CSV table of C-alpha atoms and ligand atoms in Angstrom, one decimal:
chain,number,residue,atom,x,y,z
T,1,MET,CA,38.7,-18.8,35.7
T,2,GLN,CA,41.1,-21.0,33.8
T,3,LEU,CA,40.2,-23.9,36.1
T,4,GLN,CA,36.5,-23.5,35.5
T,5,PHE,CA,37.1,-23.4,31.8
T,6,ARG,CA,39.1,-26.6,31.9
T,7,ARG,CA,36.5,-28.3,34.0
T,8,LYS,CA,33.8,-27.5,31.5
T,9,TYR,CA,35.8,-28.9,28.6
T,10,ASN,CA,38.0,-31.5,30.2
T,11,MET,CA,36.2,-34.3,28.4
T,12,HIS,CA,38.1,-33.1,25.4
T,13,GLU,CA,41.1,-31.2,26.7
T,14,VAL,CA,41.0,-29.2,23.5
T,15,ARG,CA,39.5,-25.8,23.7
T,16,PRO,CA,36.9,-25.4,20.9
T,17,LYS,CA,38.0,-22.7,18.4
T,18,LYS,CA,35.2,-20.9,16.6
T,19,PHE,CA,37.3,-19.8,13.6
T,20,LEU,CA,38.0,-23.5,12.9
T,21,GLY,CA,34.3,-24.4,13.1
T,22,GLN,CA,35.0,-26.6,16.1
T,23,HIS,CA,31.8,-28.0,17.7
T,24,PHE,CA,32.7,-31.3,19.4
T,25,LEU,CA,30.1,-34.0,19.2
T,26,LYS,CA,29.5,-35.4,22.7
T,27,ASP,CA,26.8,-37.9,22.0
T,28,GLN,CA,28.4,-41.4,21.6
T,29,ASN,CA,25.3,-43.0,20.0
T,30,ILE,CA,25.3,-40.4,17.3
T,31,ALA,CA,29.0,-40.7,16.8
T,32,HIS,CA,28.6,-44.5,16.4
T,33,LYS,CA,25.7,-44.0,14.0
T,34,ILE,CA,27.7,-41.7,11.7
T,35,ALA,CA,30.8,-43.9,11.8
T,36,THR,CA,28.8,-47.0,10.7
T,37,ALA,CA,27.0,-45.1,8.0
T,38,LEU,CA,29.7,-45.9,5.5
T,39,ASN,CA,28.8,-48.7,3.2
T,40,GLU,CA,30.0,-52.2,3.9
T,41,SER,CA,32.3,-52.2,0.9
T,42,SER,CA,34.0,-49.0,2.0
T,43,ALA,CA,34.7,-50.6,5.3
T,44,GLN,CA,37.5,-52.6,3.7
T,45,GLU,CA,39.1,-49.7,2.0
T,46,THR,CA,40.9,-46.5,2.7
T,47,VAL,CA,38.9,-44.0,4.8
T,48,LEU,CA,39.9,-40.4,5.2
T,49,GLU,CA,38.4,-38.5,8.1
T,50,ILE,CA,38.3,-34.7,7.7
T,51,GLY,CA,38.5,-32.7,11.0
T,52,PRO,CA,38.7,-35.5,13.6
T,53,GLY,CA,39.0,-33.0,16.4
T,54,THR,CA,39.3,-35.1,19.5
T,55,GLY,CA,38.5,-38.3,17.7
T,56,VAL,CA,34.9,-39.0,18.7
T,57,LEU,CA,34.2,-40.6,15.3
T,58,THR,CA,37.8,-41.9,14.9
T,59,LYS,CA,37.3,-44.2,17.9
T,60,TYR,CA,34.4,-46.0,16.2
T,61,LEU,CA,36.1,-45.9,12.7
T,62,MET,CA,39.0,-47.8,14.3
T,63,GLN,CA,36.8,-50.7,15.3
T,64,GLU,CA,36.5,-51.8,11.7
T,65,ARG,CA,39.3,-54.2,10.9
T,66,GLY,CA,41.1,-54.3,7.6
T,67,ARG,CA,40.5,-50.6,7.0
T,68,LYS,CA,43.2,-48.1,6.3
T,69,LEU,CA,42.4,-45.0,8.3
T,70,MET,CA,43.8,-41.5,7.6
T,71,LEU,CA,42.9,-38.3,9.4
T,72,ILE,CA,43.5,-34.7,8.3
T,73,GLU,CA,43.2,-32.1,11.0
T,74,ILE,CA,44.2,-28.5,10.8
T,75,ASP,CA,44.2,-27.7,14.5
T,76,ARG,CA,47.6,-28.3,16.1
T,77,GLU,CA,46.1,-28.8,19.6
T,78,SER,CA,43.7,-31.5,18.3
T,79,VAL,CA,46.5,-33.2,16.5
T,80,ALA,CA,48.6,-33.3,19.7
T,81,TYR,CA,45.6,-34.7,21.5
T,82,LEU,CA,45.0,-37.4,18.9
T,83,ARG,CA,48.7,-38.4,18.9
T,84,ALA,CA,48.7,-38.7,22.6
T,85,ASN,CA,45.5,-40.7,22.8
T,86,PHE,CA,45.3,-42.9,19.7
T,87,ASP,CA,47.5,-45.8,18.6
T,88,GLN,CA,49.6,-44.4,15.8
T,89,ASN,CA,50.2,-47.8,14.3
T,90,ALA,CA,46.5,-48.0,13.5
T,91,LEU,CA,46.1,-44.8,11.7
T,92,GLN,CA,47.9,-42.0,9.9
T,93,ILE,CA,47.5,-38.4,11.1
T,94,ILE,CA,48.1,-35.6,8.7
T,95,GLU,CA,48.3,-32.1,10.3
T,96,GLY,CA,47.1,-29.8,7.5
T,97,ASP,CA,44.3,-28.2,5.5
T,98,PHE,CA,42.0,-30.5,3.6
T,99,LEU,CA,41.3,-27.7,1.1
T,100,LYS,CA,45.0,-28.0,0.1
T,101,LEU,CA,45.2,-31.8,0.1
T,102,GLN,CA,45.9,-33.6,-3.1
T,103,LEU,CA,44.3,-37.0,-2.6
T,104,ALA,CA,46.4,-38.5,-5.4
T,105,ASP,CA,49.6,-37.7,-3.4
T,106,MET,CA,48.3,-39.9,-0.6
T,107,THR,CA,47.0,-42.9,-2.4
T,108,SER,CA,46.3,-44.0,-6.0
T,109,GLU,CA,43.3,-45.9,-4.9
T,110,ASP,CA,39.7,-45.0,-4.3
T,111,LEU,CA,38.8,-43.8,-0.9
T,112,SER,CA,35.8,-42.8,1.3
T,113,ILE,CA,35.6,-39.6,3.1
T,114,ILE,CA,33.9,-39.2,6.5
T,115,GLY,CA,33.7,-36.3,9.0
T,116,ASN,CA,31.8,-33.8,11.0
T,117,PHE,CA,32.8,-31.1,8.7
T,118,PRO,CA,33.7,-27.6,9.8
T,119,TYR,CA,30.5,-25.8,8.7
T,120,ASN,CA,32.1,-22.6,7.7
T,121,ILE,CA,34.0,-24.3,4.9
T,122,SER,CA,31.6,-27.1,4.0
T,123,SER,CA,30.8,-25.9,0.5
T,124,GLN,CA,34.5,-25.5,-0.3
T,125,ILE,CA,35.1,-29.1,0.9
T,126,PHE,CA,32.4,-30.3,-1.5
T,127,PHE,CA,34.0,-28.4,-4.4
T,128,ARG,CA,37.3,-30.1,-3.6
T,129,ILE,CA,35.6,-33.5,-3.4
T,130,ILE,CA,33.9,-32.9,-6.8
T,131,ASP,CA,37.2,-31.9,-8.4
T,132,GLN,CA,38.8,-35.1,-7.0
T,133,ARG,CA,35.7,-37.3,-7.6
T,134,HIS,CA,37.8,-39.9,-9.5
T,135,GLN,CA,39.2,-40.9,-6.2
T,136,VAL,CA,36.2,-40.3,-3.9
T,137,LYS,CA,33.8,-43.2,-3.9
T,138,GLU,CA,31.7,-42.3,-1.0
T,139,VAL,CA,31.2,-39.5,1.5
T,140,VAL,CA,29.4,-39.6,4.9
T,141,CYS,CA,29.4,-36.2,6.6
T,142,MET,CA,27.6,-34.1,9.1
T,143,ILE,CA,26.9,-30.6,7.9
T,144,GLN,CA,24.5,-27.7,8.6
T,145,LYS,CA,21.0,-29.0,8.0
T,146,GLU,CA,20.2,-26.2,5.6
T,147,VAL,CA,23.2,-27.2,3.4
T,148,ALA,CA,22.1,-30.8,3.5
T,149,ASP,CA,18.7,-29.8,2.4
T,150,ARG,CA,20.1,-27.8,-0.5
T,151,ILE,CA,22.3,-30.7,-1.6
T,152,CYS,CA,19.5,-33.2,-1.5
T,153,ALA,CA,16.8,-30.9,-3.1
T,154,PRO,CA,15.2,-31.9,-6.3
T,155,HIS,CA,15.0,-29.5,-9.2
T,156,GLY,CA,12.1,-27.1,-9.1
T,157,ASN,CA,12.7,-26.7,-5.3
T,158,LYS,CA,13.6,-23.3,-3.9
T,159,THR,CA,16.7,-24.6,-2.2
T,160,TYR,CA,17.9,-26.4,-5.3
T,161,GLY,CA,21.2,-24.7,-6.3
T,162,ILE,CA,24.8,-25.0,-7.5
T,163,LEU,CA,25.8,-27.7,-5.0
T,164,SER,CA,22.6,-29.8,-5.8
T,165,VAL,CA,23.5,-29.9,-9.4
T,166,LEU,CA,27.3,-30.3,-9.2
T,167,ILE,CA,27.1,-33.0,-6.5
T,168,GLY,CA,24.0,-34.6,-8.2
T,169,ALA,CA,25.9,-34.9,-11.4
T,170,TYR,CA,28.4,-37.4,-9.9
T,171,TYR,CA,26.8,-38.6,-6.7
T,172,HIS,CA,23.5,-40.0,-5.3
T,173,ALA,CA,22.9,-37.8,-2.2
T,174,LYS,CA,20.8,-39.1,0.7
T,175,LEU,CA,19.9,-37.3,3.9
T,176,LEU,CA,20.3,-39.9,6.6
T,177,PHE,CA,19.2,-38.2,9.8
T,178,LYS,CA,19.0,-34.8,11.6
T,179,VAL,CA,21.0,-33.8,14.6
T,180,SER,CA,20.1,-31.1,17.1
T,181,PRO,CA,22.5,-28.5,18.5
T,182,GLY,CA,22.4,-29.8,22.1
T,183,VAL,CA,24.7,-32.7,21.4
T,184,PHE,CA,27.7,-30.6,20.7
T,185,ILE,CA,30.1,-28.6,22.8
T,186,PRO,CA,29.7,-25.7,22.2
T,187,PRO,CA,26.3,-26.0,20.6
T,188,PRO,CA,26.1,-24.5,17.1
T,189,LYS,CA,23.4,-22.0,16.3
T,190,VAL,CA,22.0,-24.2,13.5
T,191,ASP,CA,20.6,-27.6,13.1
T,192,SER,CA,22.8,-30.3,11.6
T,193,ALA,CA,22.2,-33.3,9.4
T,194,VAL,CA,24.2,-36.3,8.2
T,195,ILE,CA,24.2,-37.1,4.5
T,196,ARG,CA,25.7,-39.9,2.4
T,197,LEU,CA,27.0,-39.3,-1.1
T,198,SER,CA,27.5,-42.5,-3.2
T,199,ARG,CA,29.4,-42.0,-6.5
T,200,LYS,CA,27.5,-42.9,-9.6
T,201,GLU,CA,28.7,-45.6,-11.9
T,202,GLU,CA,29.3,-43.2,-14.7
T,203,LEU,CA,32.2,-40.9,-13.9
T,204,THR,CA,31.8,-38.6,-16.9
T,205,LEU,CA,28.8,-36.6,-18.1
T,206,GLY,CA,29.4,-37.0,-21.8
T,207,CYS,CA,29.8,-33.2,-22.2
T,208,ASP,CA,32.4,-30.6,-21.7
T,209,GLU,CA,32.5,-30.7,-17.9
T,210,ASP,CA,34.2,-27.3,-17.4
T,211,LEU,CA,31.6,-25.7,-19.5
T,212,PHE,CA,28.9,-27.6,-17.6
T,213,LYS,CA,30.2,-26.2,-14.3
T,214,LYS,CA,30.4,-22.7,-15.8
T,215,ILE,CA,26.8,-22.8,-17.0
T,216,VAL,CA,25.5,-24.1,-13.7
T,217,LYS,CA,27.4,-21.5,-11.7
T,218,GLN,CA,26.4,-18.7,-14.1
T,219,GLY,CA,22.8,-19.9,-14.3
T,220,PHE,CA,22.3,-19.8,-10.5
T,221,GLN,CA,24.1,-16.5,-10.2
T,222,ASN,CA,20.9,-14.8,-11.0
T,223,ARG,CA,18.5,-17.6,-10.1
T,224,ARG,CA,15.3,-15.5,-10.7
T,225,LYS,CA,16.3,-14.6,-14.3
T,226,THR,CA,15.5,-16.8,-17.2
T,227,LEU,CA,18.6,-18.6,-18.5
T,228,ARG,CA,18.5,-16.3,-21.6
T,229,ASN,CA,19.4,-13.4,-19.3
T,230,ALA,CA,21.3,-15.2,-16.6
T,231,LEU,CA,23.7,-16.7,-19.2
T,232,LYS,CA,24.3,-13.4,-21.0
T,233,PRO,CA,28.0,-13.2,-19.8
T,234,ILE,CA,28.6,-16.5,-21.7
T,235,LEU,CA,27.8,-14.6,-25.0
T,236,LEU,CA,25.6,-17.0,-26.8
T,237,PRO,CA,24.2,-16.2,-30.2
T,238,VAL,CA,20.5,-15.6,-30.8
T,239,GLU,CA,20.1,-18.8,-32.8
T,240,ILE,CA,20.9,-20.7,-29.7
T,241,THR,CA,19.1,-18.7,-27.1
T,242,MET,CA,15.8,-18.9,-29.1
T,243,ASP,CA,15.5,-22.5,-27.9
T,244,PRO,CA,12.6,-22.7,-25.3
T,245,ILE,CA,15.0,-24.1,-22.7
T,246,PHE,CA,16.3,-20.5,-22.3
T,247,ASP,CA,12.8,-19.4,-21.1
T,248,LYS,CA,13.4,-21.5,-17.9
T,249,ARG,CA,15.2,-20.5,-14.8
T,250,ALA,CA,18.3,-22.5,-13.6
T,251,GLU,CA,16.3,-24.0,-10.7
T,252,GLN,CA,13.9,-25.6,-13.1
T,253,LEU,CA,16.6,-27.7,-14.8
T,254,SER,CA,17.5,-31.2,-13.7
T,255,VAL,CA,21.1,-32.4,-13.9
T,256,ASP,CA,20.2,-34.1,-17.2
T,257,ASP,CA,18.7,-30.8,-18.6
T,258,PHE,CA,22.0,-29.0,-17.7
T,259,ILE,CA,24.0,-31.7,-19.5
T,260,HIS,CA,21.7,-31.4,-22.5
T,261,LEU,CA,22.1,-27.6,-22.5
T,262,THR,CA,25.8,-27.9,-22.2
T,263,LYS,CA,25.9,-30.2,-25.3
T,264,LYS,CA,23.9,-27.7,-27.3
T,265,ILE,CA,26.2,-24.9,-26.5
T,266,GLU,CA,29.2,-27.1,-27.1
T,267,LEU,CA,28.0,-28.0,-30.6
T,268,TRP,CA,27.6,-24.3,-31.4
T,269,LYS,CA,31.1,-23.5,-30.1
T,270,LYS,CA,32.7,-26.1,-32.4
B,301,SAH,N1,35.1,-34.6,14.4
B,301,SAH,C1,35.1,-33.8,15.6
B,301,SAH,C2,35.3,-32.3,15.3
B,301,SAH,C3,34.3,-31.7,14.4
B,301,SAH,S1,34.5,-29.9,14.4
B,301,SAH,C4,33.8,-34.1,16.4
B,301,SAH,O1,32.8,-34.5,15.8
B,301,SAH,O2,33.7,-33.8,17.6
B,301,SAH,C5,35.4,-29.7,12.8
B,301,SAH,C6,36.8,-30.1,12.8
B,301,SAH,O3,37.4,-29.7,11.6
B,301,SAH,C7,37.7,-29.4,13.9
B,301,SAH,O4,38.4,-30.3,14.6
B,301,SAH,C8,38.5,-28.4,13.1
B,301,SAH,O5,39.8,-28.1,13.7
B,301,SAH,C9,38.7,-29.2,11.8
B,301,SAH,N2,39.0,-28.3,10.6
B,301,SAH,C10,38.6,-27.1,10.4
B,301,SAH,N3,39.1,-26.6,9.2
B,301,SAH,C11,39.8,-27.7,8.7
B,301,SAH,C12,40.5,-27.8,7.4
B,301,SAH,N4,40.6,-26.9,6.5
B,301,SAH,N5,41.2,-29.0,7.2
B,301,SAH,C13,41.1,-30.0,8.1
B,301,SAH,N6,40.4,-29.9,9.3
B,301,SAH,C14,39.8,-28.8,9.6
């Protein structure tokens, strides 16, 4: 039994663990395509790979000279595999949880993030990236196709939501290509897609950004309600909520509309 199992997975020598969202990419062309989807300028800078697993992307990332490559991987078995198979002088391996990582502790410079993200925590990864956006210039990642669609959706679309607005506030998001389940071991139950986020020139929104986040989250909490009803927990006075923007639903507002709304509420709070 054990032997059979080993034979099935010996290409990786790491047993895929479901609770860590491990689906190992076996298609080398796709791995190469993802690794080279970072922009040219990023190729000279620090690149952090989240969840390298057995290093299928890492291998291609290492081909770029002049780049400082760091990996963060939570799985001890994968880390042992990477340490045994990759030149430690060419990269830095951190055994740990990306969700707990402070990028500022690692480098004071800007960096790019790349990875085939563990799908079960991809939203949390994006929230951490948004919080540390001052250091994250670009992201190339494979995620569940459905999440990719949500991130890239324009306002007015059914799938437009919290992530679309919060990411869209700071990054230009682009869906690069789709990936089918058959190229992974084991195959996930969902389709995948690779996206690129490129940070906007302007790092601030010109409004209270905590309030902005609160309004976006609260607004989508009850996405079918008008903002007048959905934002009730924020306790706004009638003079403000009389404004026609409150007749709309969160999904009808663009990023700029949300900024505009935040400014309005901010003025009243002063
Ligand atoms: N890059 C590899 C593996 C992708 S699977 C490939 O394409 O084949 C996702 C990887 O993320 C797994 O190796 C898993 O162990 C790792 N991972 C899961 N949660 C993590 C976390 N919180 N921090 C860092 N890595 C994590």
